[in-house]
mmCIF file of C-alpha atoms and ligand atoms in Angstrom:
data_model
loop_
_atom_site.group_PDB
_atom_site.id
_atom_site.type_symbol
_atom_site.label_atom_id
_atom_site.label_comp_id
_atom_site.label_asym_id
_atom_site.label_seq_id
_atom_site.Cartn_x
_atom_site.Cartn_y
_atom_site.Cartn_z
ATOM 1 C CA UNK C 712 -6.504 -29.145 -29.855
ATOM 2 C CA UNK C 713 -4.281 -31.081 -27.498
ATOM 3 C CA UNK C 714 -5.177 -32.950 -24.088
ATOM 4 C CA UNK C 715 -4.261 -30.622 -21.688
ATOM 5 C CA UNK C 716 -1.240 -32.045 -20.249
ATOM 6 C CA UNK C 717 -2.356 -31.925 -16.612
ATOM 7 C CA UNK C 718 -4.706 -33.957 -16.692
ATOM 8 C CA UNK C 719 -4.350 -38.009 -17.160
ATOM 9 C CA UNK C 720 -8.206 -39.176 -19.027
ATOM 10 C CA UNK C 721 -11.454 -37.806 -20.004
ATOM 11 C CA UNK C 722 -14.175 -39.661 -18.169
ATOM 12 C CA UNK C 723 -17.831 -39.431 -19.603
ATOM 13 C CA UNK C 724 -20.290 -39.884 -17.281
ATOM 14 C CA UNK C 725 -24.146 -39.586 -18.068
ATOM 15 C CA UNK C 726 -27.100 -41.207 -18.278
ATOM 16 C CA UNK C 727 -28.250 -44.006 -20.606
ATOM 17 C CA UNK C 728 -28.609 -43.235 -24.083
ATOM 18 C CA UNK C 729 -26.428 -39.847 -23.329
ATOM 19 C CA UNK C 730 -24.336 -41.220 -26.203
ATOM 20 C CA UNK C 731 -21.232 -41.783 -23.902
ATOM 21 C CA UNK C 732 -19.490 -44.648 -25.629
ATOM 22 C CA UNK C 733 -20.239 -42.942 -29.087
ATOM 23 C CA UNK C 734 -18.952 -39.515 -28.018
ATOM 24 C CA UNK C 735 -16.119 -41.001 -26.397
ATOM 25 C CA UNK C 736 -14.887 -43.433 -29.281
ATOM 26 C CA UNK C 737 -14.589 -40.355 -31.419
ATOM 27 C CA UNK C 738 -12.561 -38.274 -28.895
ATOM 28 C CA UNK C 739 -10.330 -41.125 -28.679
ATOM 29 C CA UNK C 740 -9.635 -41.486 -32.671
ATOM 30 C CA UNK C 741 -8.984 -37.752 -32.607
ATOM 31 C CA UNK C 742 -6.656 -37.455 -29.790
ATOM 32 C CA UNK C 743 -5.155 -40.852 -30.804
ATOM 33 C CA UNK C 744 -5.846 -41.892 -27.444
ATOM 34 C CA UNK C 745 -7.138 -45.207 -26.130
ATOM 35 C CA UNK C 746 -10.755 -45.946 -25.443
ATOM 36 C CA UNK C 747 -12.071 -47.732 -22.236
ATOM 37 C CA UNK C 748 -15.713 -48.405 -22.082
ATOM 38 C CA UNK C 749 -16.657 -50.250 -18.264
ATOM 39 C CA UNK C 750 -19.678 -51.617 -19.915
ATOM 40 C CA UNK C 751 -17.722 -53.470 -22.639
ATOM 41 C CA UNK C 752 -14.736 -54.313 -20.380
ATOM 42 C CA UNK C 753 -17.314 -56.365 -17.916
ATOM 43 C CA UNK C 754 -18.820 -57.818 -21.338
ATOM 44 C CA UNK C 755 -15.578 -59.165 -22.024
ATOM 45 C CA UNK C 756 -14.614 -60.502 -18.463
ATOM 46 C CA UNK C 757 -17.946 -62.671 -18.092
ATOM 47 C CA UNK C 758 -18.800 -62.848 -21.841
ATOM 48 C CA UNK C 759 -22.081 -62.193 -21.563
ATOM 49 C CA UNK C 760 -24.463 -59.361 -22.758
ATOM 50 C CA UNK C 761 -25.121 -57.045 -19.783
ATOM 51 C CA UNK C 762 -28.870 -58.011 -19.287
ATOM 52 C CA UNK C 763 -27.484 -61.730 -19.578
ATOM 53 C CA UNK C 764 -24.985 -60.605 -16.568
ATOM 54 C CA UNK C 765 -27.883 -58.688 -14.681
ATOM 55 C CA UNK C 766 -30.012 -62.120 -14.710
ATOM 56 C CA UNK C 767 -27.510 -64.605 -13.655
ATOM 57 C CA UNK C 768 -25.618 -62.703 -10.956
ATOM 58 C CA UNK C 769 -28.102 -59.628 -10.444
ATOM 59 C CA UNK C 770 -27.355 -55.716 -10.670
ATOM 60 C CA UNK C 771 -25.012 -56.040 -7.615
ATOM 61 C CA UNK C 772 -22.466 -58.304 -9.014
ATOM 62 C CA UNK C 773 -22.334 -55.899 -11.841
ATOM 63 C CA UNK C 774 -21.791 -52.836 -9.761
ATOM 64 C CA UNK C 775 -19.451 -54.559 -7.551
ATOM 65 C CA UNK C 776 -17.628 -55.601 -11.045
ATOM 66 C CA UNK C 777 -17.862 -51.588 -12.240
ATOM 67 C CA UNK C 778 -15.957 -50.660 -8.990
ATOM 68 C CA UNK C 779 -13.475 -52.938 -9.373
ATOM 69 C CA UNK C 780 -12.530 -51.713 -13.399
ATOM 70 C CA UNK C 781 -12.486 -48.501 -12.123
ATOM 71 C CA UNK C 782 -10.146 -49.339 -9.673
ATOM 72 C CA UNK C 783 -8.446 -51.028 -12.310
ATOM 73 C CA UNK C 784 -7.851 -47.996 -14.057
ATOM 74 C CA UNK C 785 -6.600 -46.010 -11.773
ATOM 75 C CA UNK C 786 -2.637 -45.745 -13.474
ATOM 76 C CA UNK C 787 -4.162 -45.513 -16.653
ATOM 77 C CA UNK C 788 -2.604 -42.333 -19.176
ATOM 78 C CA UNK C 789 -4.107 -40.819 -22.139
ATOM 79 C CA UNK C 790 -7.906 -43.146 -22.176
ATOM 80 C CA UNK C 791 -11.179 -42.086 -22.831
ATOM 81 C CA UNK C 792 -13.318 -43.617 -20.727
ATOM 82 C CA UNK C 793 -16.796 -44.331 -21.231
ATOM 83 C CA UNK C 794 -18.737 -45.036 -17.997
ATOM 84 C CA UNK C 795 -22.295 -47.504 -17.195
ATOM 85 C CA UNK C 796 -24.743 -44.715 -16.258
ATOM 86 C CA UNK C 797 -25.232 -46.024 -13.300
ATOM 87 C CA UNK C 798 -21.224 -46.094 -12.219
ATOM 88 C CA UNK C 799 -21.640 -42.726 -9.824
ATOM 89 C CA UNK C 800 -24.115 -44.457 -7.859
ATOM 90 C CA UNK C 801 -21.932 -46.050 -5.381
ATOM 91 C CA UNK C 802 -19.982 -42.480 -3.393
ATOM 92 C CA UNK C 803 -16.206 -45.185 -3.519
ATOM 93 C CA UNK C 804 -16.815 -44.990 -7.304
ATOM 94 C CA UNK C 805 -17.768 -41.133 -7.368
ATOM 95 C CA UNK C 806 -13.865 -40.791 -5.855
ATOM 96 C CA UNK C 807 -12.460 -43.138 -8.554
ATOM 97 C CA UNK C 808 -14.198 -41.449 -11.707
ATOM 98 C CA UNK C 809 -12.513 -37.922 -9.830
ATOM 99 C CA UNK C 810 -9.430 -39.092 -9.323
ATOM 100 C CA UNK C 811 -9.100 -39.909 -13.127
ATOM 101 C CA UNK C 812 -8.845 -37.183 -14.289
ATOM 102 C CA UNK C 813 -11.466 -34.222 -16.250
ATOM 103 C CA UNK C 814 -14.963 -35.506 -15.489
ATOM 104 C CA UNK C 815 -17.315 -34.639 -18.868
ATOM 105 C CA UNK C 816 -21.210 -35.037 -17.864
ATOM 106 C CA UNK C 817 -23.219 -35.380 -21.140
ATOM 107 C CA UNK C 818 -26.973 -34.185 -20.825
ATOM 108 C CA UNK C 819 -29.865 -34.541 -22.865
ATOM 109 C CA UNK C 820 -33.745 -33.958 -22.169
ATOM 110 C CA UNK C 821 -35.889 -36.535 -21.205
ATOM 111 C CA UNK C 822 -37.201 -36.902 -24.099
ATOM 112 C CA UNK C 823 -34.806 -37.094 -25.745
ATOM 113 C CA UNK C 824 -33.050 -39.836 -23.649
ATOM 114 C CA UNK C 825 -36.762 -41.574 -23.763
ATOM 115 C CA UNK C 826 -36.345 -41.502 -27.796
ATOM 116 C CA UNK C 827 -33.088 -43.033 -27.867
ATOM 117 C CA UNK C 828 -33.238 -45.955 -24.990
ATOM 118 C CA UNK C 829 -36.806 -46.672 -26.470
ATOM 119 C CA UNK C 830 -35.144 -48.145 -29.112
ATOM 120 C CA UNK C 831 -33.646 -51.502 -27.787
ATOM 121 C CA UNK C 832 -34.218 -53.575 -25.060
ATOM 122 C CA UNK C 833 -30.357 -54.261 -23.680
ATOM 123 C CA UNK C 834 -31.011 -51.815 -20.720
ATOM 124 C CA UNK C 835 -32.334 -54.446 -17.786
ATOM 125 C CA UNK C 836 -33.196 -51.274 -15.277
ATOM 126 C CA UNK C 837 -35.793 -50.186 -18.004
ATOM 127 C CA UNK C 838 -37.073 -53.424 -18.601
ATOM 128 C CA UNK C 839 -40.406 -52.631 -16.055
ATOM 129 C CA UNK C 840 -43.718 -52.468 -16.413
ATOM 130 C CA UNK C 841 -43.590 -48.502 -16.849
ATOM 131 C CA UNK C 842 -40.017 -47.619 -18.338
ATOM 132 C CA UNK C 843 -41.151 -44.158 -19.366
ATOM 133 C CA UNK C 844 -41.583 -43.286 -15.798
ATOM 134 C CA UNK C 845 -38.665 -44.995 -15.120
ATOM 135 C CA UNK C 846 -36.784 -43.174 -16.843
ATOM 136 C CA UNK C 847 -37.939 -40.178 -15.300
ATOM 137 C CA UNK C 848 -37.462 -41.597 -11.570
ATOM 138 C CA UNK C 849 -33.720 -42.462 -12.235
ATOM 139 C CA UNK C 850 -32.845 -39.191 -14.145
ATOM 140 C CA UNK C 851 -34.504 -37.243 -11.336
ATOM 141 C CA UNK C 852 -31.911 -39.181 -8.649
ATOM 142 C CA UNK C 853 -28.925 -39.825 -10.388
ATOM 143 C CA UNK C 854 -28.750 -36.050 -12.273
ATOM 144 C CA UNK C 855 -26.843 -34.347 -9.029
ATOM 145 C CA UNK C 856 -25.082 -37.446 -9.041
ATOM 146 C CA UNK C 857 -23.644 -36.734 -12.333
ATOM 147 C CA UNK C 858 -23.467 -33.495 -11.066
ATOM 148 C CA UNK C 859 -20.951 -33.802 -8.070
ATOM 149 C CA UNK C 860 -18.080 -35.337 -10.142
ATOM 150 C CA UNK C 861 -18.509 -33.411 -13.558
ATOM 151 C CA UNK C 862 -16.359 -30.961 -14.431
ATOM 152 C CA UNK C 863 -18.212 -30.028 -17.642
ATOM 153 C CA UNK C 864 -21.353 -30.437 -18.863
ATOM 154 C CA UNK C 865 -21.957 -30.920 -22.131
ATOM 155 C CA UNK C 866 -26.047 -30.627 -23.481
ATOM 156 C CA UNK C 867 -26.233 -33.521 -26.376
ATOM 157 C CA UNK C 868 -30.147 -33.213 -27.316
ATOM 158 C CA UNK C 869 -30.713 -32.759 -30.866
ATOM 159 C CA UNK C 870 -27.005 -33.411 -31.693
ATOM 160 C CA UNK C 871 -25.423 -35.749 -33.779
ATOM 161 C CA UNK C 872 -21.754 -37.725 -31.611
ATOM 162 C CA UNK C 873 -19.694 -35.824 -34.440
ATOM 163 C CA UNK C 874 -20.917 -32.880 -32.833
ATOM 164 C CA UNK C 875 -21.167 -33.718 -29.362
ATOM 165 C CA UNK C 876 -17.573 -34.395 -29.609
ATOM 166 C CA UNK C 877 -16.821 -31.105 -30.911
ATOM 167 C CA UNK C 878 -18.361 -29.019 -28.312
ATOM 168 C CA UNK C 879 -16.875 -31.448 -25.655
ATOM 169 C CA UNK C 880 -13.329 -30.567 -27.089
ATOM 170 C CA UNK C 881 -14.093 -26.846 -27.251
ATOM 171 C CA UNK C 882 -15.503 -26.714 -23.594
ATOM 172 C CA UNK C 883 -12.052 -28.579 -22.849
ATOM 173 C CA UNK C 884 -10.221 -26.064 -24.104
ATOM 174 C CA UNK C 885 -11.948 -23.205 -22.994
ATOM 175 C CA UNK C 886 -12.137 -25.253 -18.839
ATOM 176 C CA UNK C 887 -8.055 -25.775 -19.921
ATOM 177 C CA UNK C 888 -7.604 -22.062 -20.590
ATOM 178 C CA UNK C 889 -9.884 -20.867 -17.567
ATOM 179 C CA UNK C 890 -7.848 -23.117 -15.309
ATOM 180 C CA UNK C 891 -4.496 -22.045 -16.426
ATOM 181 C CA UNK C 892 -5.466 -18.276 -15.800
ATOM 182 C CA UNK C 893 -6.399 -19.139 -12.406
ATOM 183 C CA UNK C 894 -3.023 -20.929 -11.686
ATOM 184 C CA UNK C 895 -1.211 -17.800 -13.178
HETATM 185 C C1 S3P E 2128 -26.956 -48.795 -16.322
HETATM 186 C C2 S3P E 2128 -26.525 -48.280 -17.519
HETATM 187 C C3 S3P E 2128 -25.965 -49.122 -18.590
HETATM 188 C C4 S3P E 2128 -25.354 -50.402 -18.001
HETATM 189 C C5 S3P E 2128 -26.347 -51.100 -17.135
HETATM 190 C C6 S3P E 2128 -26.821 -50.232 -15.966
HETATM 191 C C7 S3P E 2128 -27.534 -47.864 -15.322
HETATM 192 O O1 S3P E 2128 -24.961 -48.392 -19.303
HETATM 193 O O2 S3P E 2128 -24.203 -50.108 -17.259
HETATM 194 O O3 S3P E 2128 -27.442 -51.466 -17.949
HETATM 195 O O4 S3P E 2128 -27.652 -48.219 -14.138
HETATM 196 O O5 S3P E 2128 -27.862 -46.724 -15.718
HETATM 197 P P1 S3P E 2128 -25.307 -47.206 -20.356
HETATM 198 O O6 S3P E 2128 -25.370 -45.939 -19.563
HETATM 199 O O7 S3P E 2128 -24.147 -47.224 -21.282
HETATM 200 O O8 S3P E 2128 -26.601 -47.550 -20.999
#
C-alpha cells in the first residue's frame, strides 16, 4: 500500500514505551520513506543521552528544544516521524504535530507500558520514588492529549512492531479510503 498522496508524513505520537520509534522505523523501510525521531534529533544536537540533557539544562530546555524540531520540520515530505511522549504537552506543539500531516496515536495498557519502560532507566520523568504510579498519573493526563491530534489509534499491547506496523498501514488505508468517499 502507498502513502496516500494527500497527505505529507505519518506522525506517531504515544506514550513511552508505545514502541513509536520501533513502529515508525519499519514504516519508513517499507514506504522507502525517511525516518525522523525528535528524541534522537535533540541527542544529536547536544550529544548527550536524554537523561544527561534533562540534568544539565532541565525538562524545559528539552521541551523548548522539541518545539523548535518540530518547527523544523514543518516543509518536510514523505518522513516518518517518531515523537518524545511528552511532545503534545505544550497546545503550539499539538498545532505543529497536526499540521504535519496523518497523526497515528499508538496505545497500549498500562501494564503493558509498565512492562516495557520497567526495563531501563533512560526515561528521567520515571526516575521517582514511585514510577509505577507515575506512570499511571501521566497516562491518565496526557491520554486525551494524544487524543486531540490523533487521527488513528492504533492498540499495540501484546503485539510485536512487525505487527504494529501492519495494522497501522491497514488502518491507513482503510482512514485513506473512508476519506476519499467523503470527498466524493
Ligand atoms: C518523555 C518521553 C521520552 C523523552 C523524554 C520525555 C515524556 O520519549 O522524550 O524522556 O515526557 O514522556 P519516549 O516517549 O520515546 O520514551
Amino acid at each position: 500500500m502507498h502513502f496516500p498522496d494527500s497527505v505529507r508524513n505519518l506522525v506517531l505520537v504515544g506514550f513511552m514505551g508505545s514502541g513509536k520509534s520501533s513502529v515508525g522505523r519499519e514504516i519508513a523501510r517499507r514506504w522507502g520513506f525517511r525516518f525522523v525521531d525528535t528524541d534522537a534529533t535533540i541527542r544529536q544536537q547536544y550529544r548527550k543521552s536524554i537523561p544527561d540533557i534533562f540534568a544539565a539544562f532541565g525538562e524545559a530546555a528539552f521541551r523548548d528544544e522539541e518545539n523548535k524540531v518540530l518547527q523544523d520540520l514543518q516543509n518536510s515530505l514523505h518522513a516518518v516521524i517518531a515523537t518524545g511522549g511528552g511532545i503534545v504537552l505544550q497546545p503550539r506543539n499539538r498545532h505543529l504535530l497536526r499540521a504535519l500531516g496523518l497523526v497515528i496515536w499508538l496505545t497500549a495498557s498500562e501494564e503493558v507500558i509498565w512492562d516495557r519502560v520497567s526495563r531501563n532507566q533512560n526515561r528521567p520523568l520515571l526516575q521517582t520514588g514511585n514510577p509505577r504510579d507515575t506512570v499511571s498519573n501521566l497516562m491518565s493526563k496526557r491520554s486525551p492529549l494524544y487524543g486531540s491530534v490523533a487521527d488513528i489509534t492504533v492498540e499495540t499491547s501484546g503485539l510485536t512492531h512487525r505487527q504494529v506496523a501492519d495494522r497501522a498501514v491497514e488502518a491507513i488505508r482503510v482512514w485513506s479510503t473512508a476519506r476519499n468517499e467523503d470527498h466524493n
